[in-house]
Amino acid sequence: MMETLSFILFLALFATSILFITRKWEKKNLPPSPPSKPILGHLHLLKLPLYRTLATISNKYGPIMYLRFGIKPVIVVSSPSMVEECFSRNDVIFANRPRLLIGKHLGYEYTQLIWAPYGPHWRNLRRISALEIFSSSRLKTLYNIRADEVRSMILRLKNGNFDQIVNMNSVFTELTINIMMRMTAGKRYYGNLDQEEESDLSQEAKRFREILNEALALSTAASLGDYFIILKWIGFYNGVEKKMVRLKERGDEFMQGLIEQRRRILSKSTDTDKVVNREKMTMIDVLLSLQQEEPECYSDHMIRGLIGVLISAGTDTTAGTMEWALSLLLNHPQVLQKAKAEIDIQVGGGRLVDENDLNDLPYLHAIILETLRMYPAGPLLIPHESSDDCIVGGYNIARGTMLFVNVWAIQNDPKTWDEPNRFKPERFLFTEGVREGYKLMPFGAGRRACPGDALAMRVIGSALGSLIQCLEWERVHADEMVDMTEGTGLTLNRAHPLEAKCRPYPNMLHLIS
């Protein structure tokens, strides 16, 4: 009985303190804010998909608004000018990340590239990723892997006909997993394998997908524990945290297995082999070779975190963008035919489109940019956190405030874009595209923008171009538009996998056979 009364008293004191803090904050020239509730703050207003809910609230309260997630102060910005203030004048201040549960457990105690606080460690990780993983020279050495996987995808689809329905979600997922796994670890999981090898690798691929999917699910569940501190104190979310710990152990085991496989292969190579095969080195090989020179900098722990980010961030998002692009093309056959005509003129029918052709295919590039505008893979940027007091939009922003950038709202805003709900690639034919200020940010902005944007654009461009060049496409039901309903996950994926019909163009059979 006494314990119950003590707990009730504790809750009352906690609620009183929240009200006191709230009233104190309200006097500090904060951005406009909807009415809040004790303890909850504004969490009761949030519904999935979150980016649409926040966009609706922003339409009423303006391009910068103040919210409280539990006791955590949050600002949401949804205009190019507000983003520019955050990521130009206040770029260093907003270069930090909040210390969320996912960063603690799945972000290797906040040491992974995505979740590391801004400072020397993060700058070192960024330097390594820029020079050793995503540099133009490194991407060039791994070009043949990407080209080979695109060819394999076309070969798997060439036997189709308009009586056969193809699940394009699976096709794109297998393509991106094969590309990322071959680039990082030298192995492919799908297609052209002998039966025994395919069985073993399929199980490994299944483990990888399970780890990734569980990580996405737990990220949503863990957020409640991040914002309701009281629930942590009473152990309400211990179950979620335990699942995260177990998931991290499984992820570590998986990544370390990849590292050990490459280490064994490298140990059997002679110095001559290593020089000759330098261009065939996987990304893990490169990091392991650097480990021999600087073991304290390139530890297995660091390599696991870096490769984990690369594989997870480079599969689901890239596959999802290609799925949205093909969905839009199926619903706009005139755009599909215009892209096909451009490829026929610039590339012809004697070879497949490849990455070297992309600069000569402006309409294909415009299609990709328009897809990324309408359906950005990360509709809300990974949250930032202010490391000091600052001013944004004339309002005072306190140290420790979380920043959400609503990319989806900015890229679909009628004040910024003409007919934003209309698929119109032509809008990007005579623009700078992804360099168009803060109107278009499919890969983020500022110091913590995605370092893999060049790789993503190469994969999407060559894959989508080859699909348009070689195959004739049709909707499953010719008289029905493809359903464009969005899912409710952290990334902007389709609610239902895209299904379509395709068959090879007769004049391309000689090439794709």
Coordinates of C-alpha atoms in Angstrom, one line a residue:
M1 CA 0.0 0.0 0.0
M2 CA 2.8 2.4 1.0
E3 CA 4.6 1.6 -2.3
T4 CA 1.5 2.4 -4.3
L5 CA 1.1 5.7 -2.5
S6 CA 4.7 6.6 -3.0
F7 CA 4.5 5.8 -6.7
I8 CA 1.4 8.0 -7.1
L9 CA 3.1 10.8 -5.2
F10 CA 6.1 10.4 -7.5
L11 CA 3.9 10.7 -10.6
A12 CA 2.2 13.8 -9.2
L13 CA 5.6 15.5 -8.5
F14 CA 6.8 14.4 -11.9
A15 CA 3.7 15.9 -13.7
T16 CA 4.1 19.1 -11.6
S17 CA 7.8 19.5 -12.7
I18 CA 6.8 19.0 -16.3
L19 CA 4.2 21.8 -16.0
F20 CA 6.8 24.0 -14.4
I21 CA 9.4 23.3 -17.1
T22 CA 6.7 23.8 -19.8
R23 CA 5.7 27.2 -18.5
K24 CA 9.3 28.2 -18.1
W25 CA 10.0 27.3 -21.8
E26 CA 7.0 29.1 -23.0
K27 CA 8.5 32.4 -21.9
K28 CA 11.7 32.0 -24.0
N29 CA 10.6 33.2 -27.4
L30 CA 10.1 29.7 -28.8
P31 CA 8.7 28.9 -32.2
P32 CA 4.9 28.5 -32.6
S33 CA 3.6 25.4 -30.9
P34 CA 0.3 23.5 -30.7
P35 CA -1.3 23.0 -27.3
S36 CA 0.5 20.3 -25.3
K37 CA -0.4 17.8 -22.5
P38 CA 1.4 17.2 -19.3
I39 CA 4.0 14.4 -19.5
L40 CA 3.0 13.5 -23.1
G41 CA 3.9 16.9 -24.5
H42 CA 2.8 16.7 -28.2
L43 CA 3.2 12.9 -28.6
H44 CA -0.6 12.5 -28.6
L45 CA -0.7 14.4 -31.9
L46 CA 1.6 12.1 -33.8
K47 CA 0.3 9.5 -36.2
L48 CA 1.9 7.4 -38.9
P49 CA 3.2 8.2 -41.4
L50 CA 5.0 10.8 -39.2
Y51 CA 6.2 13.1 -42.0
R52 CA 2.6 13.6 -43.3
T53 CA 1.3 14.3 -39.7
L54 CA 4.1 16.8 -39.1
A55 CA 3.5 18.5 -42.5
T56 CA -0.2 18.9 -41.6
I57 CA 0.7 20.5 -38.2
S58 CA 3.3 22.7 -39.9
N59 CA 0.7 24.0 -42.4
K60 CA -1.0 25.6 -39.4
Y61 CA 1.9 26.7 -37.2
G62 CA 4.5 27.6 -39.8
P63 CA 7.8 26.4 -41.3
I64 CA 9.4 26.2 -37.9
M65 CA 7.5 24.9 -34.9
Y66 CA 8.2 23.8 -31.4
L67 CA 7.1 20.4 -30.0
R68 CA 7.8 18.4 -26.9
F69 CA 8.2 14.6 -27.1
G70 CA 7.7 13.8 -23.5
I71 CA 10.1 16.2 -21.8
K72 CA 12.4 16.4 -24.9
P73 CA 12.3 19.7 -26.7
V74 CA 12.0 19.4 -30.5
I75 CA 11.8 21.8 -33.5
V76 CA 10.5 20.7 -36.9
V77 CA 11.5 22.8 -39.9
S78 CA 9.8 22.4 -43.2
S79 CA 11.0 25.2 -45.6
P80 CA 14.2 25.7 -47.5
S81 CA 15.0 29.0 -45.7
M82 CA 14.7 27.4 -42.3
V83 CA 16.8 24.4 -43.3
E84 CA 19.4 26.8 -44.7
E85 CA 19.6 28.6 -41.3
C86 CA 20.1 25.3 -39.5
F87 CA 22.7 23.8 -41.9
S88 CA 24.6 26.9 -42.9
R89 CA 24.8 29.5 -40.2
N90 CA 24.2 26.9 -37.4
D91 CA 25.7 23.9 -39.2
V92 CA 28.3 23.1 -36.5
I93 CA 25.7 23.5 -33.7
F94 CA 23.3 21.1 -35.4
A95 CA 26.0 18.6 -36.4
N96 CA 25.3 16.5 -33.3
R97 CA 23.0 13.5 -32.8
P98 CA 20.6 12.9 -29.9
R99 CA 21.6 10.0 -27.6
L100 CA 18.7 7.7 -28.5
L101 CA 18.4 4.1 -27.5
I102 CA 19.0 2.9 -31.1
G103 CA 22.3 4.8 -31.1
K104 CA 23.4 3.2 -27.9
H105 CA 22.8 -0.4 -28.9
L106 CA 22.7 -0.6 -32.7
G107 CA 25.0 2.4 -33.1
Y108 CA 27.8 0.8 -31.1
E109 CA 27.5 3.0 -28.1
Y110 CA 27.3 6.1 -30.3
T111 CA 30.5 5.3 -32.2
Q112 CA 29.0 4.4 -35.5
L113 CA 29.1 6.9 -38.4
I114 CA 25.4 7.7 -38.2
W115 CA 25.1 8.1 -34.4
A116 CA 28.6 9.3 -33.4
P117 CA 28.6 12.8 -31.9
Y118 CA 30.3 15.6 -33.9
G119 CA 34.0 15.6 -33.0
P120 CA 37.3 14.0 -33.9
H121 CA 36.0 10.4 -34.0
W122 CA 33.1 11.3 -36.3
R123 CA 35.4 13.3 -38.5
N124 CA 37.8 10.4 -38.8
L125 CA 35.0 8.0 -39.8
R126 CA 33.7 10.5 -42.3
R127 CA 37.2 10.9 -43.8
I128 CA 37.6 7.1 -44.0
S129 CA 34.3 6.7 -45.8
A130 CA 35.0 9.6 -48.2
L131 CA 38.5 8.5 -49.1
E132 CA 38.4 4.7 -48.9
I133 CA 34.8 3.7 -49.6
F134 CA 32.9 6.4 -51.5
S135 CA 35.7 8.1 -53.4
S136 CA 35.4 8.3 -57.2
S137 CA 38.5 6.1 -57.6
R138 CA 37.1 3.4 -55.3
L139 CA 33.7 3.4 -57.0
K140 CA 35.4 3.1 -60.3
T141 CA 37.4 0.0 -59.3
L142 CA 34.1 -1.6 -58.2
Y143 CA 32.3 -0.6 -61.4
N144 CA 32.3 -4.1 -62.9
I145 CA 30.5 -5.6 -60.0
R146 CA 27.6 -3.2 -60.4
A147 CA 27.5 -3.6 -64.1
D148 CA 27.6 -7.4 -63.8
E149 CA 24.6 -7.4 -61.3
V150 CA 22.5 -5.2 -63.5
R151 CA 23.2 -7.6 -66.5
S152 CA 22.2 -10.5 -64.3
M153 CA 19.0 -8.8 -63.3
I154 CA 18.1 -8.3 -67.0
L155 CA 18.9 -11.9 -67.8
R156 CA 16.6 -13.1 -65.0
L157 CA 13.8 -11.0 -66.4
K158 CA 14.3 -11.7 -70.1
N159 CA 12.2 -14.9 -70.1
G160 CA 9.1 -13.0 -68.9
N161 CA 6.0 -12.4 -70.9
F162 CA 2.8 -10.4 -70.4
D163 CA 1.1 -13.4 -68.8
Q164 CA 3.7 -13.6 -66.0
I165 CA 3.6 -11.2 -63.0
V166 CA 6.9 -10.2 -61.6
N167 CA 7.4 -9.0 -58.0
M168 CA 9.7 -6.0 -58.6
N169 CA 10.3 -5.4 -54.9
S170 CA 12.1 -8.8 -54.7
V171 CA 14.0 -8.1 -57.9
F172 CA 15.3 -4.7 -56.7
T173 CA 16.1 -6.0 -53.2
E174 CA 18.1 -8.9 -54.6
L175 CA 19.9 -6.6 -57.0
T176 CA 20.9 -4.1 -54.2
I177 CA 21.9 -6.8 -51.7
N178 CA 24.0 -8.6 -54.4
I179 CA 25.8 -5.3 -55.3
M180 CA 26.4 -4.2 -51.7
M181 CA 27.6 -7.7 -50.5
R182 CA 29.9 -8.1 -53.5
M183 CA 31.4 -4.7 -53.1
T184 CA 31.9 -5.1 -49.3
A185 CA 32.5 -8.8 -48.8
G186 CA 33.0 -10.3 -52.2
K187 CA 29.9 -12.6 -52.2
R188 CA 26.5 -12.6 -53.9
Y189 CA 23.4 -14.1 -52.4
Y190 CA 21.0 -14.5 -55.4
G191 CA 21.2 -16.0 -58.9
N192 CA 23.7 -18.0 -60.9
L193 CA 24.9 -20.2 -58.0
D194 CA 25.2 -24.0 -57.7
Q195 CA 22.5 -25.6 -55.6
E196 CA 24.6 -26.2 -52.4
E197 CA 26.1 -22.8 -52.5
E198 CA 22.8 -21.1 -53.1
S199 CA 21.3 -22.9 -50.2
D200 CA 24.0 -21.8 -47.8
L201 CA 24.1 -18.2 -49.0
S202 CA 20.3 -17.9 -49.1
Q203 CA 20.3 -18.7 -45.4
E204 CA 22.9 -16.1 -44.8
A205 CA 20.9 -13.6 -46.8
K206 CA 17.8 -14.5 -44.8
R207 CA 19.7 -13.8 -41.6
F208 CA 20.8 -10.4 -42.9
R209 CA 17.3 -9.4 -44.0
E210 CA 15.9 -10.5 -40.6
I211 CA 18.5 -8.4 -38.7
L212 CA 17.7 -5.4 -40.9
N213 CA 13.9 -5.7 -40.6
E214 CA 14.1 -6.2 -36.8
A215 CA 16.3 -3.2 -36.5
L216 CA 13.8 -1.0 -38.3
A217 CA 10.9 -2.4 -36.1
L218 CA 12.8 -1.9 -32.9
S219 CA 13.8 1.6 -33.8
T220 CA 10.1 2.6 -33.7
A221 CA 9.3 0.8 -30.5
A222 CA 12.4 2.2 -28.7
S223 CA 11.4 5.8 -29.4
L224 CA 8.8 5.7 -26.7
G225 CA 11.5 4.7 -24.1
D226 CA 13.6 7.6 -25.4
Y227 CA 10.9 10.2 -24.8
F228 CA 9.1 8.8 -21.7
I229 CA 12.0 8.7 -19.3
I230 CA 9.7 7.6 -16.5
L231 CA 9.0 4.4 -18.4
K232 CA 12.8 3.7 -18.3
W233 CA 12.9 4.3 -14.6
I234 CA 10.1 1.7 -13.9
G235 CA 11.6 -0.8 -16.3
F236 CA 8.6 -0.7 -18.7
Y237 CA 10.8 -0.8 -21.8
N238 CA 13.4 -3.3 -20.5
G239 CA 12.0 -5.9 -23.0
V240 CA 12.6 -3.6 -26.0
E241 CA 16.1 -2.8 -24.8
K242 CA 16.9 -6.5 -24.2
K243 CA 15.8 -7.2 -27.8
M244 CA 18.1 -4.5 -29.0
V245 CA 21.0 -6.0 -27.1
R246 CA 20.3 -9.4 -28.6
L247 CA 20.0 -8.0 -32.1
K248 CA 23.3 -6.1 -31.7
E249 CA 24.9 -9.4 -30.8
R250 CA 23.5 -11.1 -33.9
G251 CA 24.5 -8.2 -36.1
D252 CA 28.1 -8.3 -34.6
E253 CA 28.3 -12.0 -35.2
F254 CA 27.2 -11.6 -38.8
M255 CA 29.5 -8.7 -39.6
Q256 CA 32.5 -10.3 -37.8
G257 CA 31.9 -13.4 -39.9
L258 CA 32.2 -11.4 -43.1
I259 CA 35.4 -9.8 -41.8
E260 CA 37.0 -13.2 -40.8
Q261 CA 36.1 -14.7 -44.2
R262 CA 38.0 -11.9 -46.0
R263 CA 40.9 -12.0 -43.5
R264 CA 41.4 -15.7 -44.2
I265 CA 41.4 -15.0 -48.0
L266 CA 43.8 -12.1 -47.6
S267 CA 46.2 -14.2 -45.4
K268 CA 46.5 -16.8 -48.2
S269 CA 47.4 -14.1 -50.8
T270 CA 51.0 -13.3 -51.6
D271 CA 52.3 -9.8 -51.7
T272 CA 52.4 -10.0 -55.5
D273 CA 48.7 -11.1 -55.6
K274 CA 47.8 -8.2 -53.4
V275 CA 49.4 -5.7 -55.8
V276 CA 47.9 -7.4 -58.9
N277 CA 44.5 -7.7 -57.4
R278 CA 44.3 -4.2 -55.8
E279 CA 41.5 -3.2 -58.1
K280 CA 39.5 -6.4 -57.1
M281 CA 39.7 -5.7 -53.4
T282 CA 36.4 -5.5 -51.5
M283 CA 35.8 -2.7 -49.1
I284 CA 36.5 -5.0 -46.2
D285 CA 39.8 -5.9 -47.8
V286 CA 40.8 -2.2 -48.1
L287 CA 39.9 -1.6 -44.4
L288 CA 41.8 -4.7 -43.3
S289 CA 44.9 -3.7 -45.3
L290 CA 44.7 -0.3 -43.5
Q291 CA 44.3 -2.1 -40.2
Q292 CA 47.8 -3.6 -40.7
E293 CA 49.2 -0.1 -41.0
E294 CA 47.1 1.6 -38.2
P295 CA 45.6 -1.2 -36.0
E296 CA 44.4 1.3 -33.3
C297 CA 42.5 3.3 -35.9
Y298 CA 41.0 0.5 -38.0
S299 CA 39.8 -1.9 -35.3
D300 CA 37.4 -4.7 -36.1
H301 CA 34.9 -2.8 -34.0
M302 CA 35.2 0.2 -36.3
I303 CA 35.1 -1.9 -39.5
R304 CA 31.9 -3.7 -38.3
G305 CA 30.2 -0.4 -37.7
L306 CA 31.2 1.1 -40.9
I307 CA 30.3 -1.9 -43.1
G308 CA 27.1 -2.3 -41.2
V309 CA 26.0 1.2 -42.0
L310 CA 27.1 0.8 -45.7
I311 CA 25.1 -2.5 -46.2
S312 CA 22.0 -1.5 -44.4
A313 CA 21.8 2.1 -45.8
G314 CA 22.6 1.0 -49.3
T315 CA 20.0 -1.7 -49.8
D316 CA 16.5 -0.9 -48.6
T317 CA 16.6 2.8 -49.6
T318 CA 18.1 2.2 -53.1
A319 CA 15.7 -0.6 -53.9
G320 CA 12.8 1.5 -52.6
T321 CA 13.7 4.4 -54.9
M322 CA 13.8 2.1 -58.0
E323 CA 10.5 0.6 -57.1
W324 CA 8.9 4.1 -56.8
A325 CA 10.5 5.1 -60.1
L326 CA 9.1 2.1 -62.0
S327 CA 5.7 2.6 -60.4
L328 CA 5.6 6.2 -61.7
L329 CA 6.7 5.1 -65.1
L330 CA 4.0 2.4 -65.3
N331 CA 1.4 5.1 -64.5
H332 CA 2.9 7.5 -67.0
P333 CA 3.7 5.5 -70.1
Q334 CA 4.4 8.6 -72.2
V335 CA 7.3 9.4 -69.8
L336 CA 8.5 5.8 -70.2
Q337 CA 8.5 6.0 -74.0
K338 CA 10.3 9.4 -73.9
A339 CA 13.1 7.8 -71.7
K340 CA 13.3 4.8 -74.1
A341 CA 13.7 7.1 -77.1
E342 CA 16.5 9.0 -75.4
I343 CA 18.4 5.8 -74.6
D344 CA 17.9 4.5 -78.1
I345 CA 19.4 7.7 -79.5
Q346 CA 22.3 8.0 -77.1
V347 CA 23.2 4.4 -76.5
G348 CA 21.5 2.3 -79.2
G349 CA 20.9 -1.4 -79.2
G350 CA 24.4 -2.7 -79.4
R351 CA 25.1 -2.7 -75.6
L352 CA 23.5 -2.1 -72.3
V353 CA 23.2 1.2 -70.7
D354 CA 26.0 1.7 -68.1
E355 CA 27.2 4.3 -65.6
N356 CA 29.3 6.0 -68.2
D357 CA 26.2 6.9 -70.2
L358 CA 24.4 8.6 -67.4
N359 CA 25.7 12.1 -68.1
D360 CA 24.4 11.8 -71.7
L361 CA 20.9 10.8 -70.5
P362 CA 19.4 14.0 -68.9
Y363 CA 15.8 12.8 -69.1
L364 CA 16.6 9.6 -67.3
H365 CA 18.4 11.6 -64.7
A366 CA 15.4 13.9 -64.4
I367 CA 13.1 10.9 -63.8
I368 CA 15.3 9.8 -60.9
L369 CA 15.4 13.3 -59.4
E370 CA 11.6 13.7 -59.7
T371 CA 11.1 10.3 -58.0
L372 CA 13.5 11.3 -55.2
R373 CA 11.5 14.6 -54.9
M374 CA 8.1 13.0 -54.6
Y375 CA 9.2 9.9 -52.6
P376 CA 12.5 10.7 -50.7
A377 CA 13.8 7.5 -49.1
G378 CA 14.3 9.4 -45.9
P379 CA 11.2 11.6 -45.6
L380 CA 12.4 12.9 -42.2
L381 CA 16.2 13.3 -41.9
I382 CA 17.8 11.3 -39.0
P383 CA 17.3 13.7 -36.1
H384 CA 20.0 16.3 -35.2
E385 CA 20.5 17.9 -31.8
S386 CA 21.8 21.4 -31.0
S387 CA 25.1 21.4 -29.0
D388 CA 24.6 25.1 -28.0
D389 CA 22.0 27.8 -27.8
C390 CA 21.2 29.4 -31.2
I391 CA 18.7 31.4 -33.1
V392 CA 16.6 30.0 -36.0
G393 CA 14.0 32.0 -37.8
G394 CA 14.3 34.7 -35.1
Y395 CA 13.4 32.2 -32.3
N396 CA 15.6 31.0 -29.4
I397 CA 16.6 27.4 -29.7
A398 CA 18.1 25.9 -26.5
R399 CA 21.0 23.6 -26.3
G400 CA 19.9 19.9 -26.4
T401 CA 16.9 20.5 -28.7
M402 CA 16.2 17.9 -31.3
L403 CA 15.9 19.0 -34.9
F404 CA 13.6 17.2 -37.4
V405 CA 13.9 18.2 -41.0
N406 CA 10.7 17.3 -42.9
V407 CA 12.2 16.7 -46.4
W408 CA 9.0 15.2 -47.7
A409 CA 7.1 18.4 -46.8
I410 CA 9.7 20.7 -48.4
Q411 CA 9.9 18.6 -51.6
N412 CA 6.1 18.4 -52.0
D413 CA 5.3 22.0 -51.0
P414 CA 3.2 24.0 -53.5
K415 CA 4.9 27.2 -52.3
T416 CA 8.2 25.8 -53.5
W417 CA 7.3 23.5 -56.4
D418 CA 4.8 24.0 -59.3
E419 CA 2.2 21.2 -59.2
P420 CA 4.1 19.2 -56.7
N421 CA 1.7 16.2 -56.8
R422 CA 2.3 15.8 -60.5
F423 CA 5.1 13.5 -61.8
K424 CA 6.9 15.9 -64.1
P425 CA 10.5 15.0 -64.8
E426 CA 10.8 18.0 -67.2
R427 CA 11.2 20.3 -64.2
F428 CA 14.7 19.0 -63.8
L429 CA 15.9 19.1 -67.4
F430 CA 17.5 22.6 -67.1
T431 CA 18.4 22.8 -63.4
E432 CA 21.2 21.8 -61.1
G433 CA 19.1 19.0 -59.6
V434 CA 20.4 17.8 -56.3
R435 CA 22.5 21.0 -56.0
E436 CA 19.4 23.2 -56.0
G437 CA 19.9 24.7 -52.7
Y438 CA 17.7 23.3 -49.9
K439 CA 14.6 22.7 -52.1
L440 CA 15.7 19.2 -52.9
M441 CA 17.5 17.1 -50.3
P442 CA 17.0 13.4 -51.0
F443 CA 20.4 12.7 -49.4
G444 CA 20.2 15.2 -46.6
A445 CA 22.2 18.4 -46.1
G446 CA 25.0 19.9 -44.1
R447 CA 27.9 18.1 -42.5
R448 CA 25.9 14.9 -41.9
A449 CA 24.5 14.5 -45.4
C450 CA 24.7 11.0 -46.8
P451 CA 28.2 10.2 -48.1
G452 CA 26.9 7.5 -50.4
D453 CA 24.8 9.7 -52.8
A454 CA 27.1 9.2 -55.8
L455 CA 26.9 5.4 -55.4
A456 CA 23.2 5.4 -55.1
M457 CA 22.7 7.5 -58.2
R458 CA 25.0 5.2 -60.2
V459 CA 23.1 2.1 -59.2
I460 CA 19.7 3.6 -59.7
G461 CA 20.6 5.1 -63.1
S462 CA 22.2 2.1 -64.7
A463 CA 19.6 -0.3 -63.4
L464 CA 16.6 1.8 -64.3
G465 CA 18.1 2.7 -67.7
S466 CA 18.7 -1.0 -68.5
L467 CA 15.2 -1.9 -67.6
I468 CA 13.8 0.8 -69.9
Q469 CA 16.2 -0.1 -72.7
C470 CA 15.7 -3.8 -72.8
L471 CA 12.2 -4.6 -71.6
E472 CA 8.7 -3.6 -72.5
W473 CA 6.5 -2.9 -69.4
E474 CA 2.9 -3.1 -68.6
R475 CA 0.7 -2.8 -65.5
V476 CA -0.8 -6.0 -64.1
H477 CA -4.2 -4.6 -64.9
A478 CA -3.9 -2.4 -68.0
D479 CA -7.0 -0.4 -67.1
E480 CA -6.0 0.2 -63.5
M481 CA -3.3 2.6 -62.2
V482 CA -0.6 1.2 -60.0
D483 CA -1.5 1.8 -56.3
M484 CA 0.8 4.5 -54.9
T485 CA -0.1 4.1 -51.2
E486 CA 2.9 4.7 -48.9
G487 CA 4.0 2.5 -46.1
T488 CA 4.4 3.6 -42.5
G489 CA 8.0 2.7 -41.8
L490 CA 11.0 4.9 -41.1
T491 CA 11.9 4.9 -44.8
L492 CA 9.4 5.8 -47.5
N493 CA 8.6 2.5 -49.0
R494 CA 5.5 1.3 -50.8
A495 CA 2.7 -0.1 -48.7
H496 CA 2.4 -3.0 -51.2
P497 CA 5.2 -4.5 -53.3
L498 CA 5.1 -3.4 -56.9
E499 CA 4.0 -6.1 -59.3
A500 CA 4.3 -5.7 -63.1
K501 CA 4.5 -7.5 -66.4
C502 CA 7.5 -7.3 -68.8
R503 CA 8.9 -8.9 -71.9
P504 CA 12.1 -8.2 -73.9
Y505 CA 12.0 -6.0 -76.9
P506 CA 12.6 -8.3 -80.0
N507 CA 15.5 -6.2 -81.2
M508 CA 17.2 -6.5 -77.8
L509 CA 17.1 -10.3 -77.6
H510 CA 20.4 -10.7 -79.3
L511 CA 22.0 -8.6 -76.6
I512 CA 20.4 -9.9 -73.4
S513 CA 20.7 -13.6 -74.4

